[in-house]
Each structure stands twice: as C-alpha cells, then as structure tokens.
XYZ file of C-alpha atoms in Angstrom:
625
model
C 20.354 0.034 -5.135
C 19.669 3.737 -5.869
C 21.653 6.874 -6.414
C 22.921 8.536 -3.365
C 21.448 11.845 -4.512
C 18.357 11.059 -6.490
C 16.764 7.755 -5.554
C 16.521 7.371 -1.849
C 16.377 3.933 -0.353
C 15.842 4.939 3.302
C 17.119 2.649 6.046
C 18.568 0.410 3.410
C 20.629 -1.430 5.911
C 18.587 -4.577 5.911
C 17.553 -6.987 3.199
C 14.429 -9.026 3.025
C 15.029 -10.815 -0.292
C 14.284 -14.522 0.328
C 17.317 -15.867 -1.559
C 19.540 -18.848 -0.930
C 23.012 -18.065 0.307
C 25.574 -20.163 -1.552
C 29.116 -19.322 -0.323
C 31.122 -19.606 2.830
C 31.868 -15.901 2.695
C 29.217 -15.109 5.279
C 28.261 -17.026 8.464
C 24.742 -17.283 9.784
C 25.049 -14.280 12.042
C 26.042 -11.980 9.188
C 23.143 -13.355 7.114
C 20.731 -12.730 10.014
C 21.889 -9.088 10.239
C 20.943 -8.559 6.584
C 17.345 -9.507 7.392
C 17.002 -7.198 10.392
C 15.565 -3.683 10.644
C 18.032 -1.556 12.644
C 15.689 1.394 12.361
C 13.135 -0.500 14.508
C 15.355 -0.433 17.651
C 14.408 1.869 20.515
C 17.739 3.640 20.273
C 18.237 3.653 16.518
C 19.520 6.684 14.676
C 16.337 6.685 12.482
C 14.270 7.203 15.655
C 16.539 9.862 17.113
C 14.588 12.068 19.465
C 11.605 9.659 19.438
C 8.646 10.901 21.485
C 8.608 9.770 25.124
C 6.753 10.757 28.233
C 7.679 14.090 29.805
C 9.134 13.941 33.296
C 6.274 13.821 35.812
C 3.645 12.717 33.225
C 2.000 9.303 32.766
C 3.417 8.364 36.169
C 0.564 6.032 37.178
C 0.461 3.989 33.918
C 4.288 3.888 33.757
C 4.354 2.510 37.290
C 1.783 -0.161 36.451
C 3.693 -1.250 33.320
C 7.072 -1.450 35.095
C 5.525 -3.322 38.067
C 4.121 -5.876 35.630
C 7.416 -6.243 33.863
C 9.425 -6.643 37.114
C 7.055 -9.147 38.505
C 8.692 -12.141 36.854
C 6.483 -14.606 38.760
C 3.247 -12.980 37.579
C 0.670 -15.279 35.999
C 0.732 -13.602 32.584
C 3.746 -13.345 30.353
C 2.071 -10.983 27.845
C 0.813 -7.514 28.351
C -1.182 -5.740 25.643
C -1.863 -2.011 25.857
C -4.400 -0.689 23.485
C -5.461 2.877 22.919
C -6.823 5.294 20.331
C -4.647 7.251 17.952
C -2.761 10.020 19.654
C -3.266 8.663 23.156
C 0.483 8.340 23.823
C 1.132 4.599 23.338
C 4.435 5.048 21.448
C 5.734 7.611 23.920
C 4.938 5.195 26.706
C 6.717 2.350 24.935
C 9.745 4.454 24.299
C 9.881 5.461 28.002
C 9.541 1.870 29.064
C 12.230 0.757 26.679
C 14.607 3.307 28.113
C 13.824 2.297 31.650
C 14.306 -1.346 30.925
C 17.578 -0.640 29.113
C 18.756 1.430 32.069
C 17.966 -1.584 34.362
C 19.619 -4.058 31.968
C 16.411 -6.007 31.500
C 15.644 -5.011 27.890
C 16.056 -8.139 25.716
C 14.643 -6.749 22.510
C 12.435 -3.907 21.199
C 10.790 -3.433 17.819
C 8.991 -0.186 16.854
C 6.838 -0.792 13.810
C 6.120 2.173 11.551
C 3.773 2.183 8.629
C 5.736 5.059 7.109
C 9.097 3.231 7.104
C 9.371 0.469 4.593
C 12.227 -1.217 6.489
C 10.015 -1.794 9.513
C 6.379 -1.739 8.350
C 6.000 -5.508 7.649
C 6.465 -8.613 9.698
C 9.342 -9.985 7.599
C 12.041 -8.371 9.793
C 10.465 -8.648 13.226
C 11.615 -12.122 14.300
C 15.164 -11.766 12.818
C 15.530 -8.349 14.568
C 14.285 -9.712 17.903
C 16.626 -12.786 17.478
C 19.571 -10.494 16.710
C 18.986 -8.359 19.838
C 18.596 -11.491 22.103
C 21.565 -13.231 20.610
C 23.716 -10.156 21.108
C 23.412 -10.711 24.879
C 25.368 -13.960 25.030
C 27.881 -15.765 22.727
C 26.246 -19.138 23.224
C 22.912 -17.812 22.168
C 24.488 -15.936 19.252
C 26.142 -19.141 18.003
C 22.897 -21.054 18.315
C 20.974 -18.465 16.243
C 23.841 -18.394 13.669
C 23.740 -22.164 13.331
C 19.997 -22.107 12.832
C 20.411 -19.797 9.870
C 23.236 -21.841 8.388
C 21.113 -24.993 8.639
C 18.222 -23.304 6.811
C 19.127 -20.207 4.830
C 15.465 -19.967 3.683
C 14.222 -19.549 7.316
C 13.479 -15.908 6.591
C 10.650 -16.837 4.092
C 8.993 -19.423 6.356
C 6.022 -18.765 8.639
C 6.482 -16.447 11.611
C 6.053 -19.329 14.060
C 8.747 -21.395 12.234
C 11.067 -18.378 12.363
C 10.271 -17.853 16.072
C 10.901 -21.458 16.954
C 14.197 -21.681 14.983
C 15.625 -18.212 15.831
C 14.431 -17.629 19.337
C 12.929 -20.610 21.126
C 15.393 -23.373 20.268
C 18.495 -21.243 20.587
C 17.330 -19.989 24.007
C 16.674 -23.586 25.116
C 20.152 -24.411 23.987
C 21.513 -21.597 26.119
C 19.569 -22.862 29.148
C 20.779 -26.407 28.755
C 24.441 -25.297 28.598
C 24.556 -24.678 32.314
C 27.237 -22.080 31.631
C 25.023 -19.114 32.356
C 22.599 -18.037 35.128
C 19.478 -17.686 32.974
C 17.817 -15.491 35.656
C 20.233 -12.659 34.760
C 19.286 -12.631 31.066
C 17.583 -9.455 29.859
C 14.045 -10.715 29.645
C 11.776 -7.881 28.389
C 10.526 -7.912 24.779
C 8.748 -4.794 23.573
C 6.798 -4.292 20.389
C 5.097 -1.014 19.467
C 2.521 -0.305 16.765
C 1.166 -3.778 15.893
C -1.670 -2.126 13.934
C 0.913 -0.492 11.704
C 2.249 -3.862 10.550
C 1.308 -4.184 6.889
C 1.066 -7.197 4.662
C 3.843 -7.786 2.177
C 2.893 -6.101 -1.109
C 2.853 -8.678 -3.882
C 3.418 -7.867 -7.515
C -0.228 -8.394 -8.292
C -1.506 -6.005 -5.581
C -2.027 -2.312 -6.308
C -1.274 0.146 -3.518
C -4.536 0.952 -1.842
C -6.106 -2.349 -2.933
C -8.870 -3.560 -0.704
C -6.986 -6.753 0.009
C -4.112 -4.914 1.504
C -5.985 -4.292 4.678
C -7.015 -7.886 4.958
C -3.495 -8.958 4.161
C -2.190 -6.656 6.947
C -4.796 -7.939 9.490
C -3.865 -11.536 8.618
C -0.228 -10.878 9.153
C -0.842 -9.124 12.473
C -2.947 -12.106 13.574
C -0.191 -14.446 12.478
C 2.319 -12.554 14.526
C 0.169 -12.707 17.660
C -0.323 -16.438 17.031
C 3.436 -16.906 16.702
C 3.980 -15.132 20.022
C 1.381 -17.255 21.741
C 2.401 -20.597 20.265
C 6.197 -20.121 20.417
C 7.009 -17.643 23.210
C 4.101 -18.284 25.612
C 3.568 -21.969 25.157
C 7.213 -22.795 25.885
C 8.854 -22.347 29.306
C 10.659 -19.158 28.492
C 11.400 -16.340 30.970
C 10.320 -13.415 28.763
C 7.859 -10.678 29.675
C 6.329 -9.388 26.383
C 4.683 -5.958 26.140
C 2.736 -5.059 22.903
C 1.168 -1.703 22.170
C -1.411 -1.193 19.471
C -4.550 0.604 18.440
C -7.530 -1.604 19.200
C -7.929 -2.814 15.682
C -9.172 -6.112 14.311
C -6.261 -8.498 14.967
C -5.579 -7.631 18.591
C -9.188 -6.773 19.421
C -10.281 -10.259 18.218
C -7.408 -12.021 20.029
C -8.110 -10.196 23.389
C -11.857 -10.463 23.142
C -14.061 -13.146 24.657
C -13.160 -16.445 23.060
C -10.055 -14.954 21.487
C -6.740 -16.802 21.559
C -5.171 -14.384 24.028
C -8.263 -13.636 26.153
C -7.120 -15.553 29.193
C -3.367 -15.257 28.498
C -2.766 -11.473 28.246
C -2.870 -8.699 30.828
C -4.818 -5.993 29.013
C -4.500 -2.241 29.634
C -7.026 -0.132 27.775
C -5.118 3.100 27.872
C -7.798 5.511 26.731
C -10.428 3.994 29.071
C -8.421 3.141 32.199
C -6.223 6.265 32.473
C -7.387 9.843 32.262
C -4.558 11.805 30.560
C -6.110 15.186 31.327
C -3.805 16.033 34.161
C -0.732 14.964 32.219
C -1.863 17.036 29.221
C -2.298 19.992 31.519
C 1.194 19.525 32.988
C 2.678 19.095 29.518
C 1.289 22.428 28.276
C 2.185 24.346 31.453
C 5.773 23.191 31.255
C 6.115 23.820 27.492
C 4.421 27.264 27.718
C 6.657 28.200 30.633
C 9.712 27.409 28.487
C 8.297 29.711 25.741
C 7.902 32.433 28.362
C 11.549 32.155 29.357
C 12.563 32.342 25.693
C 10.536 35.435 24.917
C 10.986 37.077 28.345
C 7.243 37.075 29.120
C 6.466 34.529 31.790
C 2.794 35.548 32.022
C 2.077 35.385 28.294
C -0.625 32.644 28.861
C -3.327 31.990 31.442
C -4.331 28.807 33.306
C -7.773 29.210 31.816
C -6.361 29.083 28.272
C -4.511 25.874 29.098
C -7.626 24.417 30.546
C -9.577 25.202 27.369
C -6.987 23.382 25.276
C -6.789 20.406 27.553
C -10.542 19.936 27.577
C -10.670 20.295 23.760
C -8.037 17.527 23.477
C -10.381 14.899 24.917
C -7.533 12.855 26.303
C -5.534 12.855 23.011
C -1.936 13.837 23.664
C -1.384 14.397 19.986
C -3.712 17.460 20.174
C -1.800 19.345 22.822
C 1.565 18.341 21.253
C 0.481 19.790 17.939
C -0.867 22.937 19.617
C 2.553 23.423 21.272
C 4.454 23.015 17.974
C 2.100 25.509 16.253
C 2.282 28.093 19.018
C 6.079 27.846 19.429
C 6.702 28.701 15.749
C 9.733 30.975 16.040
C 8.699 33.330 13.169
C 5.527 34.354 14.975
C 4.290 35.770 18.270
C 3.259 32.880 20.575
C 0.570 35.158 22.070
C -1.051 35.672 18.651
C -0.620 32.028 17.664
C -2.252 30.968 20.953
C -5.223 33.285 20.377
C -5.555 31.814 16.853
C -5.714 28.293 18.229
C -8.156 29.212 20.900
C -10.437 30.751 18.230
C -10.362 27.423 16.422
C -11.220 25.429 19.520
C -14.720 24.021 19.562
C -16.917 24.996 22.496
C -18.195 21.506 22.953
C -16.727 18.572 20.998
C -19.481 16.345 19.563
C -17.309 13.685 17.943
C -13.905 12.032 18.465
C -10.914 14.004 17.276
C -13.069 17.056 16.494
C -10.604 19.540 18.009
C -7.639 17.847 16.308
C -9.435 17.830 12.936
C -10.235 21.512 13.296
C -6.602 22.197 14.166
C -5.258 20.210 11.216
C -7.870 21.767 8.869
C -6.936 25.374 9.791
C -3.166 24.772 9.653
C -3.439 23.180 6.186
C -5.923 25.740 4.930
C -3.724 28.612 5.981
C -0.663 26.980 4.390
C -2.646 26.402 1.201
C -3.772 30.038 1.050
C -0.225 31.355 1.631
C 1.316 28.999 -0.984
C -1.230 29.651 -3.685
C -1.113 33.385 -3.222
C 2.491 33.503 -4.540
C 2.522 34.509 -8.246
C 5.071 31.835 -9.106
C 2.641 29.161 -7.801
C -0.300 30.377 -9.829
C -2.373 27.456 -11.037
C -0.858 25.003 -8.634
C -2.937 22.912 -6.204
C -1.160 22.979 -2.872
C -3.034 20.029 -1.397
C -2.630 17.871 -4.458
C 1.170 18.459 -4.475
C 1.478 17.862 -0.734
C -0.457 14.686 -1.163
C 1.915 13.399 -3.802
C 4.909 13.995 -1.528
C 3.033 12.344 1.367
C 2.416 9.242 -0.684
C 6.124 9.202 -1.647
C 7.042 9.252 2.033
C 4.725 6.356 2.717
C 6.551 4.210 0.184
C 3.316 3.868 -1.884
C 4.298 6.088 -4.807
C 6.984 3.964 -6.452
C 5.682 0.747 -7.955
C 8.992 -0.784 -6.766
C 8.450 0.314 -3.166
C 11.228 2.882 -3.148
C 10.986 6.482 -2.011
C 12.129 9.046 -4.592
C 14.410 11.872 -3.486
C 12.440 15.193 -3.337
C 14.477 16.842 -6.153
C 13.857 13.989 -8.517
C 10.156 13.826 -7.761
C 9.964 17.681 -8.039
C 11.526 17.568 -11.506
C 9.015 15.020 -12.736
C 6.189 17.096 -11.285
C 7.683 20.193 -13.102
C 8.378 21.996 -9.883
C 11.478 23.860 -8.570
C 14.115 21.590 -6.957
C 13.299 22.840 -3.394
C 9.538 22.478 -3.857
C 9.104 20.264 -0.847
C 10.759 22.811 1.433
C 8.484 25.592 0.034
C 5.344 23.400 0.405
C 6.044 22.607 4.030
C 7.093 26.164 5.046
C 3.896 26.828 6.924
C 3.409 23.202 8.070
C 6.264 23.029 10.571
C 3.884 22.102 13.407
C 2.756 19.071 11.492
C 5.788 17.837 9.514
C 9.512 18.359 9.257
C 12.316 17.653 6.835
C 15.159 15.393 8.033
C 18.361 14.509 6.284
C 18.776 10.675 6.036
C 22.042 8.666 5.943
C 22.240 9.251 2.185
C 22.107 13.004 2.560
C 18.596 13.217 1.138
C 15.918 15.299 2.789
C 12.938 13.177 3.944
C 9.462 14.348 4.856
C 8.546 13.208 8.356
C 5.148 13.707 10.006
C 5.164 14.367 13.768
C 2.310 11.994 14.204
C 0.788 9.374 11.883
C -2.709 10.736 12.639
C -2.155 13.546 10.014
C -1.540 11.475 6.853
C -2.855 8.076 7.664
C -5.989 9.123 9.552
C -6.995 12.698 8.736
C -5.864 13.123 5.119
C -6.908 9.603 4.148
C -10.469 9.947 5.486
C -12.992 12.106 3.524
C -15.304 12.409 6.546
C -12.483 14.072 8.559
C -10.550 16.035 5.932
C -13.772 17.159 4.202
C -12.941 19.943 1.726
C -9.221 19.234 2.123
C -9.617 15.589 1.021
C -7.723 14.718 -2.189
C -8.991 11.527 -3.818
C -6.415 9.007 -4.848
C -7.634 9.182 -8.445
C -6.603 12.901 -8.638
C -3.135 12.032 -7.485
C -2.916 9.171 -9.933
C -4.145 11.363 -12.835
C -1.701 14.142 -12.005
C 1.227 11.755 -11.717
C 0.339 10.097 -15.047
C 0.114 13.484 -16.853
C 3.492 14.615 -15.375
C 5.130 11.327 -16.309
C 3.869 11.723 -19.837
C 5.132 15.266 -20.095
C 8.540 14.256 -18.740
C 8.901 11.408 -21.245
C 7.827 13.566 -24.193
C 10.098 16.453 -23.262
C 13.140 14.259 -22.505
C 15.851 14.059 -25.234
C 16.198 10.687 -26.860
C 18.876 8.563 -25.255
C 21.724 7.262 -27.403
C 23.013 5.010 -24.652
C 22.429 4.208 -21.023
C 24.941 3.332 -18.248
C 24.687 0.048 -16.522
C 23.743 1.438 -13.174
C 21.379 4.078 -11.739
C 24.292 5.758 -10.002
C 26.051 6.517 -13.252
C 23.020 8.127 -14.930
C 22.598 11.876 -15.400
C 19.772 13.612 -13.575
C 17.645 14.019 -16.731
C 18.147 10.259 -17.503
C 16.956 9.453 -14.015
C 13.865 11.666 -14.445
C 13.108 9.793 -17.706
C 13.552 6.403 -16.071
C 11.381 7.340 -13.175
C 8.637 8.682 -15.466
C 8.647 5.441 -17.504
C 8.578 3.297 -14.339
C 5.673 5.153 -12.813
C 3.675 5.670 -16.006
C 1.634 2.653 -15.025
C -0.293 5.001 -12.692
C -2.397 5.570 -15.805
C -4.277 2.402 -14.772
C -5.864 4.471 -11.983
C -6.053 7.786 -13.779
C -9.428 9.121 -14.980
C -10.466 11.123 -18.070
C -7.088 11.193 -19.710
C -7.865 9.855 -23.198
C -6.893 13.170 -24.776
C -3.554 13.144 -22.923
C -2.816 9.571 -24.044
C -3.652 10.467 -27.676
C -1.419 13.512 -27.456
C 1.339 11.480 -25.823
C 1.042 8.947 -28.666
C 1.224 11.526 -31.426
C 4.227 13.234 -29.815
C 6.161 9.987 -29.908
C 5.933 9.093 -26.221
C 5.722 5.356 -26.825
C 8.729 5.557 -29.140
C 10.702 7.253 -26.409
C 9.916 4.389 -24.023
C 10.782 1.925 -26.800
C 14.202 3.518 -27.273
C 14.938 3.152 -23.569
C 13.751 -0.500 -23.259
C 15.749 -1.585 -26.337
C 19.058 -0.349 -24.833
C 21.170 -3.202 -23.371
C 20.574 -2.011 -19.791
C 17.186 -0.463 -20.415
C 14.793 -2.989 -18.941
C 17.015 -3.674 -15.910
C 17.308 0.093 -15.120
C 13.571 0.678 -15.356
C 12.543 -2.321 -13.311
C 15.709 -2.871 -11.292
C 15.555 -6.612 -11.875
C 12.052 -6.983 -10.461
C 10.587 -9.175 -13.294
C 7.271 -9.660 -11.524
C 6.738 -5.932 -11.556
C 7.807 -5.913 -15.140
C 4.916 -8.133 -16.133
C 2.462 -6.131 -14.054
C 3.643 -2.973 -15.804
C 3.153 -4.441 -19.296
C -0.139 -6.069 -18.217
C -1.584 -2.722 -17.000
C -0.604 -1.110 -20.328
C -2.220 -4.008 -22.244
C -5.520 -3.496 -20.436
C -5.381 0.223 -20.910
C -4.710 -0.117 -24.656
C -7.597 -2.555 -25.059
C -9.924 -0.153 -23.268
C -8.631 2.842 -25.271
C -9.366 1.122 -28.576
C -13.097 1.365 -27.832
C -12.939 5.156 -27.711
C -9.813 6.242 -29.592
C -8.985 3.281 -31.832
C -6.037 4.835 -33.636
C -4.100 5.701 -30.451
C -5.110 2.419 -28.839
C -3.714 0.513 -31.833
C -0.399 2.351 -31.742
C -0.102 1.659 -28.019
C -0.809 -2.102 -28.543
C 1.748 -2.259 -31.299
C 4.535 -1.174 -28.893
C 3.196 -3.402 -26.124
C 3.279 -6.439 -28.449
C 6.871 -5.504 -29.340
C 7.907 -5.374 -25.636
C 6.296 -8.548 -24.485
C 8.942 -10.934 -26.093
C 11.666 -8.748 -24.661
C 10.317 -9.203 -21.125
C 9.774 -12.924 -21.662
C 13.376 -13.269 -22.777
C 14.539 -11.509 -19.614
C 12.339 -13.802 -17.574
C 13.856 -16.891 -19.168
C 17.354 -15.522 -18.432
C 16.369 -15.041 -14.791
C 14.973 -18.558 -14.559
C 18.152 -20.034 -16.056
C 20.217 -18.017 -13.604
C 18.117 -19.192 -10.644
C 18.388 -22.794 -11.879
C 22.188 -22.493 -12.021
C 22.306 -21.011 -8.542
C 20.092 -23.802 -7.184
C 22.317 -26.454 -8.688
C 25.384 -24.758 -7.180
C 23.640 -24.636 -3.744
C 22.579 -28.292 -3.807
C 26.054 -29.362 -4.736
C 27.712 -27.540 -1.846
C 25.396 -27.196 1.147
C 28.019 -25.595 3.358
C 29.067 -22.826 1.022
C 27.394 -19.496 0.918
C 27.873 -16.416 -1.242
C 27.459 -12.744 -0.573
C 26.174 -12.175 -4.060
C 22.972 -14.150 -3.457
C 21.985 -12.115 -0.471
C 21.358 -8.712 -2.033
C-alpha cells in the first residue's frame, strides 16, 4: 500500500491484519513472518548505527547485567532495569544484545519504539520473539509453524495465548524431542522500551485521546503478565532482560504487592549507578576527536567538560546533544562550546533543566534563522516543525501512515524540500534518513525532544505549540488544497498510478477530518463551501475507485470520517445555518455510498469465511495483506 515516492509506509515488511489465511500457498512459518517486526531486531537495518555504550563507559553496570545473564542457575529469570529518560537504557540494551550475540546466547531481542509504527504496539512482539527463537533450530521452527497452521487467528488472541502457542509449547516440544542439547540453546531474551509500547489505535479513538494512555498502560501490563504467566511459570531456561522508564505498568508490577515484586531482579539505573564519570569520559573522548579533526588538541579545558557533566545531572542525552551541537561542521567548535556554556545553568533546580535550556536555545535560534529569510515571511517555524514531527510519529494520518515529506509539503503549501530547510539548524537534534522506499524520513536522535520536551507545556514554555493549532492549520491547508485542485474526470485504481496533484487532493480529503479538532474556523468552512469544496470531495467519492482510494479499504475509518463531518455540520448550523445545511446535504448523500461499501465488505468476508470453513488446510496469500 502506498506510492514508492509519495506515501511512505515505513518498515512495511510486516503485517498485523488479523485475517484468516485460506490457501495452501503459505505455510505457518511464512504467515508468522508477515506478523513480525524486522525493524525491532537489535541488528536491523532500520536501527543501523543504534546508540550503544562507548568503550570504557558503563563498565560496572554492563558487568552486573552480563553476570546476571550468564548465571543460569540464579534464582530470578527476569531482570528489569528502570531509569529516567536519557539515562542510557537503550544504549545499554544494545550493548548487551551485541555481547550476547557475540557469545551465541542471544535468543531474541525486541526494541520497541514509539516513533515506529511497525514496532510501537504489542501486536508484533510475541511473533517476532517466536521467529527469532524458532530460527535457532528446525524442530522448534516446525513446531511454531504448526501452531500457526492450527490457529491462523493466533495473532489476534491475548498475548498470553500467543506466548503459550508460539513460544512455550513449541519449546517444550523441542525439549521432549531428545534430539538436541537444550543447554546449548541461545537463552537470552531482551526487550527495550516497554514504556513506549502503545495501545492499538481503534477506529473510534482520536490520536491524543485520553484513553490512549490508559490503553497503552493496560497493554504494557498485559505483556508483563504474559511474560510472568507463560515464560516464568513454566520450566523454561530463558533469562529475560526488560528495560523501561519507571512508568505505571512496570512500576506497579515491581512495587510491593506487585505481580513481579519477588520474581524480578530490579536495577534502578538512575539511582544505583552514577553516570558522571562515564559522561566525563564520553565528552573527553569526543572532544579529543574534534581536536584531531581541526588540528587544535587544546581547544577545550577540563573545567569546561566538568561544567557540562555537572549540568547533565546524570542524563547521557544531555552530553550527547552537546557533542552533536558543538561538532557541527559548519561552525567553530570553540565558539559553539562557548555558546553552550553560556546556556548552562549555574545550579540546576529541577530535573532536565539543563537539557531543556539546551533544547530551547537550539530551537529558538533555528526559528529565528528560518523566519528571517524573506521567502519564509509569515511562516511559523515551530508550527511547521510540529506538523512534520507529528507526521513522523504516525499520528498525522488518520490511517496510521506517514506521508512522504514532499507530499505533506505540497498540502502545507511549502516548497518540496521544506523539511530539509526546516531542519537545517537542528542537526544536533534530528536528522533526515532515506528509508527503503527512497523517501527521506525525519529521525530524532532521542525521543526526549518530541515526546517529552515539545509535548509538555511546562518544559517547552514559549516554544510549546498546542495540538489545536496544528489541527487548525492542517484543516485550513487541506481546504485550500481541495479548493485549488482541478476537478478530476477519472481516477486510477491504485495510489501508485495517481499523479502527484491527485495524491495531494486525496490526502487533503482524507485528513480534512482534522476539522473536528480545529478551532475558530467557521469563516473558513463557509468560504470552503461557497467555493465548491464539498462538491470537489463529492466528485472524488463518486468515482468508481474514489472511496477505496481515500480510505484504502478501511471502512471503520470511513464511518469515523463521515461521523465527524456529521457532528461538525450539526454544530455549524447553530452559527452559520446556510453553510451547515449545504454540508449536511453532501453528508447525507455520502452515507448510503459508505453503507453500500460496507455491505460489499461484509458479503466478501462472509464468502471468505465459508471458503475457510470448507477447507481448513488451505490458505491464501491474498487474505494476509
């Protein structure tokens, strides 16, 4: 799904559609692979150059972690490492994964990332772990494959059911075979970023909805319960290492009276290990490298490093960001270092104060430089950057996709390389990376920038951009795109065959439902109505492939879209009755069209179910998207 150039579907090498497979064309192992998240592996291409501990740093905690892993007779099978944002948990996990892989004891690893839709929910965790474990032995692989063939719907069952069917019972089968020395099996299972595991977004949930957090917490708790009840309560030889921020699910489970309180070995990274010396060593080594590059080995002082280390308050993300800022190749590192030191608070009075000051100054300087350009007059740098950030986090598209920057830029009425220009002075915070589809993707060096700093008014302060401003701007841009688009005489059957202007129009129609969050746009809706905007949408939806292209077959999303418009029209009638009535007229016209498509889908599902029940052993590629 998606054009190779204009609609990016990053890491689209897995599928999480819960559909019945109905043909013998695929065996269970092939089906399993379609439900995995390759980008979550410790050595995946998507995580190329993932952060890990510098040589000679985090030695003590690394030693403790590896000693626990290698002590297979130890009383606890589960180790949980918790720590604050930026304390180096993911770097430690990556280093441990590489050490275990080198020792041939890494059974499976899963790096959760809130910013990557292919690995930010629990739906792919168990299949991905089962795939990695099964890859270690043909008997285990056959057992996992058979489990999938017995129950093709296993991927939509509870996490415990999945864990029992895809990991526990296949492993017990391997052990019973007596054809393999089980003591030689790679036994370490690593999981990083539990707190980033989100709840699956249902069609009735809005991005940013208050229930999303609870949904995510419930899913994290379910995952911990599945690990306890399936992996720990059965006689399995695994050593399981989970890293997470100390948020609700793991904090509750590890606390007094919690389900894992007596079962887990708990390392509180921020409290038990002082990272100051490692941060000092990190900066010294990095600054020495800069000195070699510029031919000035004495360009910094030990006192300056000490000032930065103390300001970091144990947060590795701070010194890492300082290094990236100072090492900007277009500027003098000496001058950049002086700038950072001038930003450094004399005495930090709250957590992340120095990091927040650093983020604030970098963003403020970038904003000033961008808005000073005549061609950018009237633009709001922070608002535009926020839109692109939301797109990266898979929250912009109502269908969960990430739009390619040139397509989003066109709808925002910006130049095609707008994202490159916006991030020109943010290279210490974010970078652009070409994905497998050849599309440039915005990547933040650390999730503390977007997810923590920019999302929190108390931290971002004057730089905070409310979600309602983003929603309102998007709505206005979508309206403008629709109105200015030429009327379509016909539409191709697929997104790939559409012209770029057609793709812009389809995107604008799809995302126009952001008007449900927009504020003070009555005048814009009235103007959109008078300029024939609803008629333009009507012309698209009435084309043979119109509805399918707009909603990509997601009929639940279709009804949400029309429902939001219906509520908006009813509300608009109270203030601008003429425009509200015209809007309602079109909505009433579209409802039967959507209902007809829904009936067609139900009939198709019914036929597929009949085919499946008539031939249990046959599976079809076409039913696993």
